[in-house]
Amino acid sequence: MGVESVRPLRLGVNIDHVATIRNARGGEHPDPVRAAHAAAAAGADGITAHLREDRRHIRDRDIEMLMNEIGLPLNLEMAATEEMLAIALHHKPHASCIVPERREEVTTEGGLDAAGQHNHLQPFVSRLADTGIRVSLFINADQRQLDAALSLGAPVVELHTGAYCEAWLEGDDARFREELDRLTVAAAYGTSLGLEVHAGHGLTFDTVTPVASILDFAELNIGHFLIGEAIFGGLDSTIKRMRALMNKARAEAMGSRSA
Ligand code: PXP
């Protein structure tokens, strides 16, 4: 990709775990909508929320409030089920990211099998897109899955960064480089297909820089780390620091590309 065509890197802040803390006690505090406003003020470009089948964090009312009250685009993460489709078609968020979902998992463990589930996913992608919702598929960094996203007509993919972050946590340098390489190659391939490529899952201050340096990424979606770190540093300064790391990485990568 030429430097002149590089887009700025957007930050989507996932506020699910503000709702996790609220739900631990019931009641209204802390309020994910307030967190969304704070994220906007700190420089987020979008808000991401995952309405899970079991409503373990974000609830239906949160989606309604986020749609009514926040100025930023909402990215609704959802499983490909009729229930979630009806909710998305009702609210018409800016974007819907289709994710695999298993009730017993702690978080979204792997990417969607867009290739293997083509026939199941097609009506979901089509019906969301027909309503003007920007459809994204959360997939592993794998050429076959990117080809499947293209053939399904999804304009956006989000590459799962979980394996990359795990390799960093385990201190496995070889695997870390391998996973980073996989992301780099897949992001370039997705761009070459005309897809907009996002990334997310497990990103932290320590792992964001190499990913933000990949110029093919247009957006990073980050949640758990930001909300957890906000306990120590506050949401505003935590998001600002993440933004600054992303901006620095992107500026340096663009500089080395044009040098
Ligand atoms: N992107 C997608 C599609 C996700 O499912 C999640 C987790 O909900 C994230 C990004 C954010 O991951 P994390 O909370 O680990 O930053």
Coordinates of N, CA and C in Angstrom, one line a residue, residues 40-129:
A40 N -15.3 8.7 24.3 CA -15.4 9.7 23.2 C -14.6 11.0 23.6
A41 N -14.7 11.4 24.8 CA -13.9 12.6 25.2 C -12.4 12.4 25.2
A42 N -12.0 11.1 25.4 CA -10.6 10.8 25.5 C -10.0 10.5 24.1
G43 N -10.8 10.5 23.1 CA -10.3 10.3 21.7 C -10.7 9.0 21.0
A44 N -11.6 8.3 21.6 CA -12.0 7.0 20.9 C -12.8 7.5 19.6
D45 N -12.7 6.6 18.6 CA -13.3 6.9 17.3 C -14.7 6.2 17.2
G46 N -14.8 5.2 18.0 CA -16.0 4.4 18.0 C -16.2 3.6 19.3
I47 N -17.4 3.1 19.5 CA -17.7 2.3 20.7 C -18.1 0.9 20.2
T48 N -17.6 -0.1 20.9 CA -17.9 -1.4 20.5 C -18.6 -2.1 21.7
A49 N -19.6 -2.9 21.5 CA -20.3 -3.6 22.6 C -20.8 -4.9 22.0
H50 N -20.6 -5.9 22.8 CA -21.0 -7.3 22.4 C -22.2 -7.7 23.2
L51 N -23.3 -7.8 22.5 CA -24.6 -8.3 23.2 C -24.5 -9.8 23.1
R52 N -24.2 -10.5 24.1 CA -24.1 -11.9 24.1 C -25.4 -12.6 24.4
E53 N -25.6 -13.8 23.9 CA -26.8 -14.5 24.1 C -27.3 -14.5 25.5
D54 N -26.3 -14.7 26.4 CA -26.6 -14.9 27.9 C -26.7 -13.5 28.6
R55 N -26.4 -12.4 27.9 CA -26.5 -11.0 28.4 C -25.5 -10.9 29.7
R56 N -24.4 -11.6 29.6 CA -23.5 -11.6 30.8 C -22.9 -10.2 31.1
H57 N -22.8 -9.4 30.1 CA -22.3 -8.0 30.4 C -23.3 -7.0 29.7
I58 N -23.2 -6.7 28.5 CA -24.1 -5.7 27.8 C -25.5 -6.3 27.7
R59 N -26.5 -5.4 28.0 CA -27.9 -5.9 28.0 C -28.6 -5.1 26.9
D60 N -29.8 -5.6 26.6 CA -30.6 -4.9 25.5 C -30.7 -3.4 25.7
R61 N -31.0 -3.1 27.0 CA -31.2 -1.7 27.3 C -30.0 -0.8 27.1
D62 N -28.8 -1.4 27.3 CA -27.5 -0.7 27.0 C -27.4 -0.3 25.6
I63 N -27.8 -1.3 24.7 CA -27.7 -1.0 23.3 C -28.6 0.1 22.9
E64 N -29.8 0.1 23.5 CA -30.8 1.2 23.2 C -30.2 2.5 23.7
M65 N -29.7 2.5 24.9 CA -29.1 3.8 25.4 C -27.9 4.3 24.6
L66 N -27.1 3.3 24.2 CA -25.9 3.7 23.4 C -26.3 4.3 22.1
M67 N -27.3 3.7 21.5 CA -27.8 4.2 20.2 C -28.4 5.6 20.3
N68 N -29.1 5.8 21.4 CA -29.8 7.1 21.6 C -28.8 8.2 22.1
E69 N -27.8 7.8 22.8 CA -27.1 8.9 23.5 C -25.7 9.1 23.0
I70 N -25.0 8.2 22.4 CA -23.6 8.5 22.0 C -23.5 9.1 20.6
G71 N -22.6 9.9 20.4 CA -22.4 10.5 19.1 C -21.5 9.7 18.2
L72 N -20.7 8.8 18.8 CA -19.7 8.0 18.0 C -20.5 6.8 17.4
P73 N -19.9 6.3 16.3 CA -20.4 5.1 15.6 C -20.4 3.9 16.6
L74 N -21.5 3.1 16.6 CA -21.6 1.9 17.5 C -21.3 0.7 16.6
N75 N -20.4 -0.1 17.1 CA -20.1 -1.4 16.5 C -20.7 -2.5 17.4
L76 N -21.7 -3.1 16.9 CA -22.4 -4.1 17.7 C -21.8 -5.5 17.3
E77 N -21.2 -6.1 18.3 CA -20.7 -7.4 18.1 C -21.8 -8.4 18.4
M78 N -22.0 -9.4 17.5 CA -23.2 -10.3 17.7 C -22.9 -11.6 17.1
A79 N -23.5 -12.6 17.6 CA -23.5 -13.9 17.0 C -24.5 -14.0 15.8
A80 N -24.3 -14.9 14.9 CA -25.2 -15.0 13.8 C -26.4 -15.8 14.2
T81 N -27.3 -15.2 14.9 CA -28.5 -15.9 15.3 C -29.7 -15.0 14.9
E82 N -30.9 -15.5 14.8 CA -32.0 -14.8 14.4 C -32.4 -13.7 15.4
E83 N -32.1 -14.0 16.7 CA -32.4 -13.1 17.8 C -31.6 -11.8 17.6
M84 N -30.3 -12.0 17.4 CA -29.3 -10.9 17.3 C -29.6 -10.1 16.0
L85 N -29.9 -10.8 15.0 CA -30.2 -10.2 13.7 C -31.4 -9.2 13.9
A86 N -32.4 -9.7 14.6 CA -33.6 -8.8 14.8 C -33.2 -7.6 15.6
I87 N -32.4 -7.8 16.6 CA -32.0 -6.6 17.4 C -31.1 -5.6 16.6
A88 N -30.2 -6.1 15.8 CA -29.4 -5.3 14.9 C -30.3 -4.5 13.9
L89 N -31.2 -5.2 13.3 CA -32.0 -4.6 12.3 C -32.9 -3.5 12.9
H90 N -33.3 -3.8 14.1 CA -34.1 -2.8 14.8 C -33.4 -1.5 15.2
H91 N -32.1 -1.7 15.7 CA -31.4 -0.5 16.1 C -30.5 0.1 15.0
K92 N -30.2 -0.6 14.0 CA -29.4 -0.1 12.9 C -28.1 0.6 13.4
P93 N -27.2 -0.1 14.1 CA -25.9 0.5 14.5 C -25.1 0.8 13.2
H94 N -24.1 1.6 13.4 CA -23.2 1.9 12.3 C -22.6 0.6 11.7
A95 N -22.2 -0.3 12.6 CA -21.5 -1.6 12.1 C -22.0 -2.7 13.0
S96 N -22.0 -3.9 12.4 CA -22.2 -5.1 13.2 C -21.0 -6.1 12.9
C97 N -20.4 -6.5 13.9 CA -19.3 -7.5 13.7 C -19.8 -8.8 14.1
I98 N -19.8 -9.7 13.2 CA -20.3 -11.1 13.5 C -19.2 -11.9 14.1
V99 N -19.5 -12.4 15.3 CA -18.4 -13.2 16.0 C -19.0 -14.6 16.3
P100 N -18.1 -15.6 16.5 CA -18.6 -16.9 16.9 C -18.9 -16.8 18.4
E101 N -19.8 -17.6 18.9 CA -20.2 -17.4 20.3 C -20.5 -18.8 20.8
R102 N -19.9 -19.2 21.9 CA -20.3 -20.4 22.6 C -20.6 -19.9 24.0
R103 N -21.7 -20.4 24.6 CA -22.2 -20.0 25.9 C -21.1 -20.2 27.0
E104 N -20.4 -21.3 26.9 CA -19.5 -21.7 28.0 C -18.1 -21.0 27.9
E105 N -17.8 -20.2 26.8 CA -16.5 -19.6 26.7 C -16.5 -18.3 27.6
V106 N -15.3 -18.0 28.0 CA -15.1 -16.8 28.9 C -15.1 -15.6 28.0
T107 N -14.5 -15.7 26.8 CA -14.4 -14.6 25.8 C -14.4 -15.2 24.4
T108 N -14.4 -14.4 23.4 CA -14.5 -14.9 22.0 C -13.2 -15.6 21.7
E109 N -13.2 -17.0 21.7 CA -11.9 -17.7 21.7 C -11.2 -17.8 20.4
G110 N -11.9 -17.9 19.3 CA -11.3 -18.0 18.0 C -12.1 -17.2 17.0
G111 N -11.6 -17.2 15.8 CA -12.3 -16.5 14.7 C -13.5 -17.3 14.2
L112 N -14.3 -16.6 13.5 CA -15.5 -17.2 12.9 C -15.0 -18.1 11.7
D113 N -15.7 -19.2 11.5 CA -15.3 -20.0 10.4 C -16.2 -19.6 9.2
A114 N -15.7 -18.5 8.6 CA -16.5 -17.9 7.5 C -16.5 -18.8 6.3
A115 N -15.4 -19.6 6.1 CA -15.3 -20.5 5.0 C -16.3 -21.7 5.2
G116 N -16.2 -22.3 6.3 CA -17.0 -23.5 6.6 C -18.5 -23.2 6.8
Q117 N -18.8 -21.9 7.2 CA -20.2 -21.6 7.6 C -20.8 -20.7 6.5
H118 N -20.3 -20.7 5.3 CA -20.7 -19.8 4.3 C -22.2 -19.7 4.2
N119 N -22.9 -20.9 4.0 CA -24.3 -20.9 3.8 C -25.1 -20.4 5.0
H120 N -24.6 -20.7 6.2 CA -25.3 -20.1 7.4 C -25.1 -18.6 7.5
L121 N -23.9 -18.1 7.2 CA -23.7 -16.7 7.3 C -24.3 -15.8 6.3
Q122 N -24.4 -16.3 5.1 CA -24.8 -15.5 3.9 C -26.1 -14.7 4.2
P123 N -27.2 -15.3 4.7 CA -28.3 -14.4 4.9 C -28.1 -13.3 6.0
F124 N -27.3 -13.6 6.9 CA -27.0 -12.6 8.0 C -26.3 -11.4 7.4
V125 N -25.2 -11.7 6.6 CA -24.4 -10.7 6.0 C -25.3 -9.8 5.1
S126 N -26.1 -10.5 4.3 CA -26.9 -9.8 3.3 C -28.0 -9.0 4.0
R127 N -28.7 -9.5 5.0 CA -29.8 -8.7 5.6 C -29.2 -7.5 6.4
L128 N -28.1 -7.7 7.0 CA -27.5 -6.5 7.7 C -27.1 -5.5 6.7
A129 N -26.4 -5.9 5.6 CA -25.9 -5.0 4.6 C -27.0 -4.3 3.9

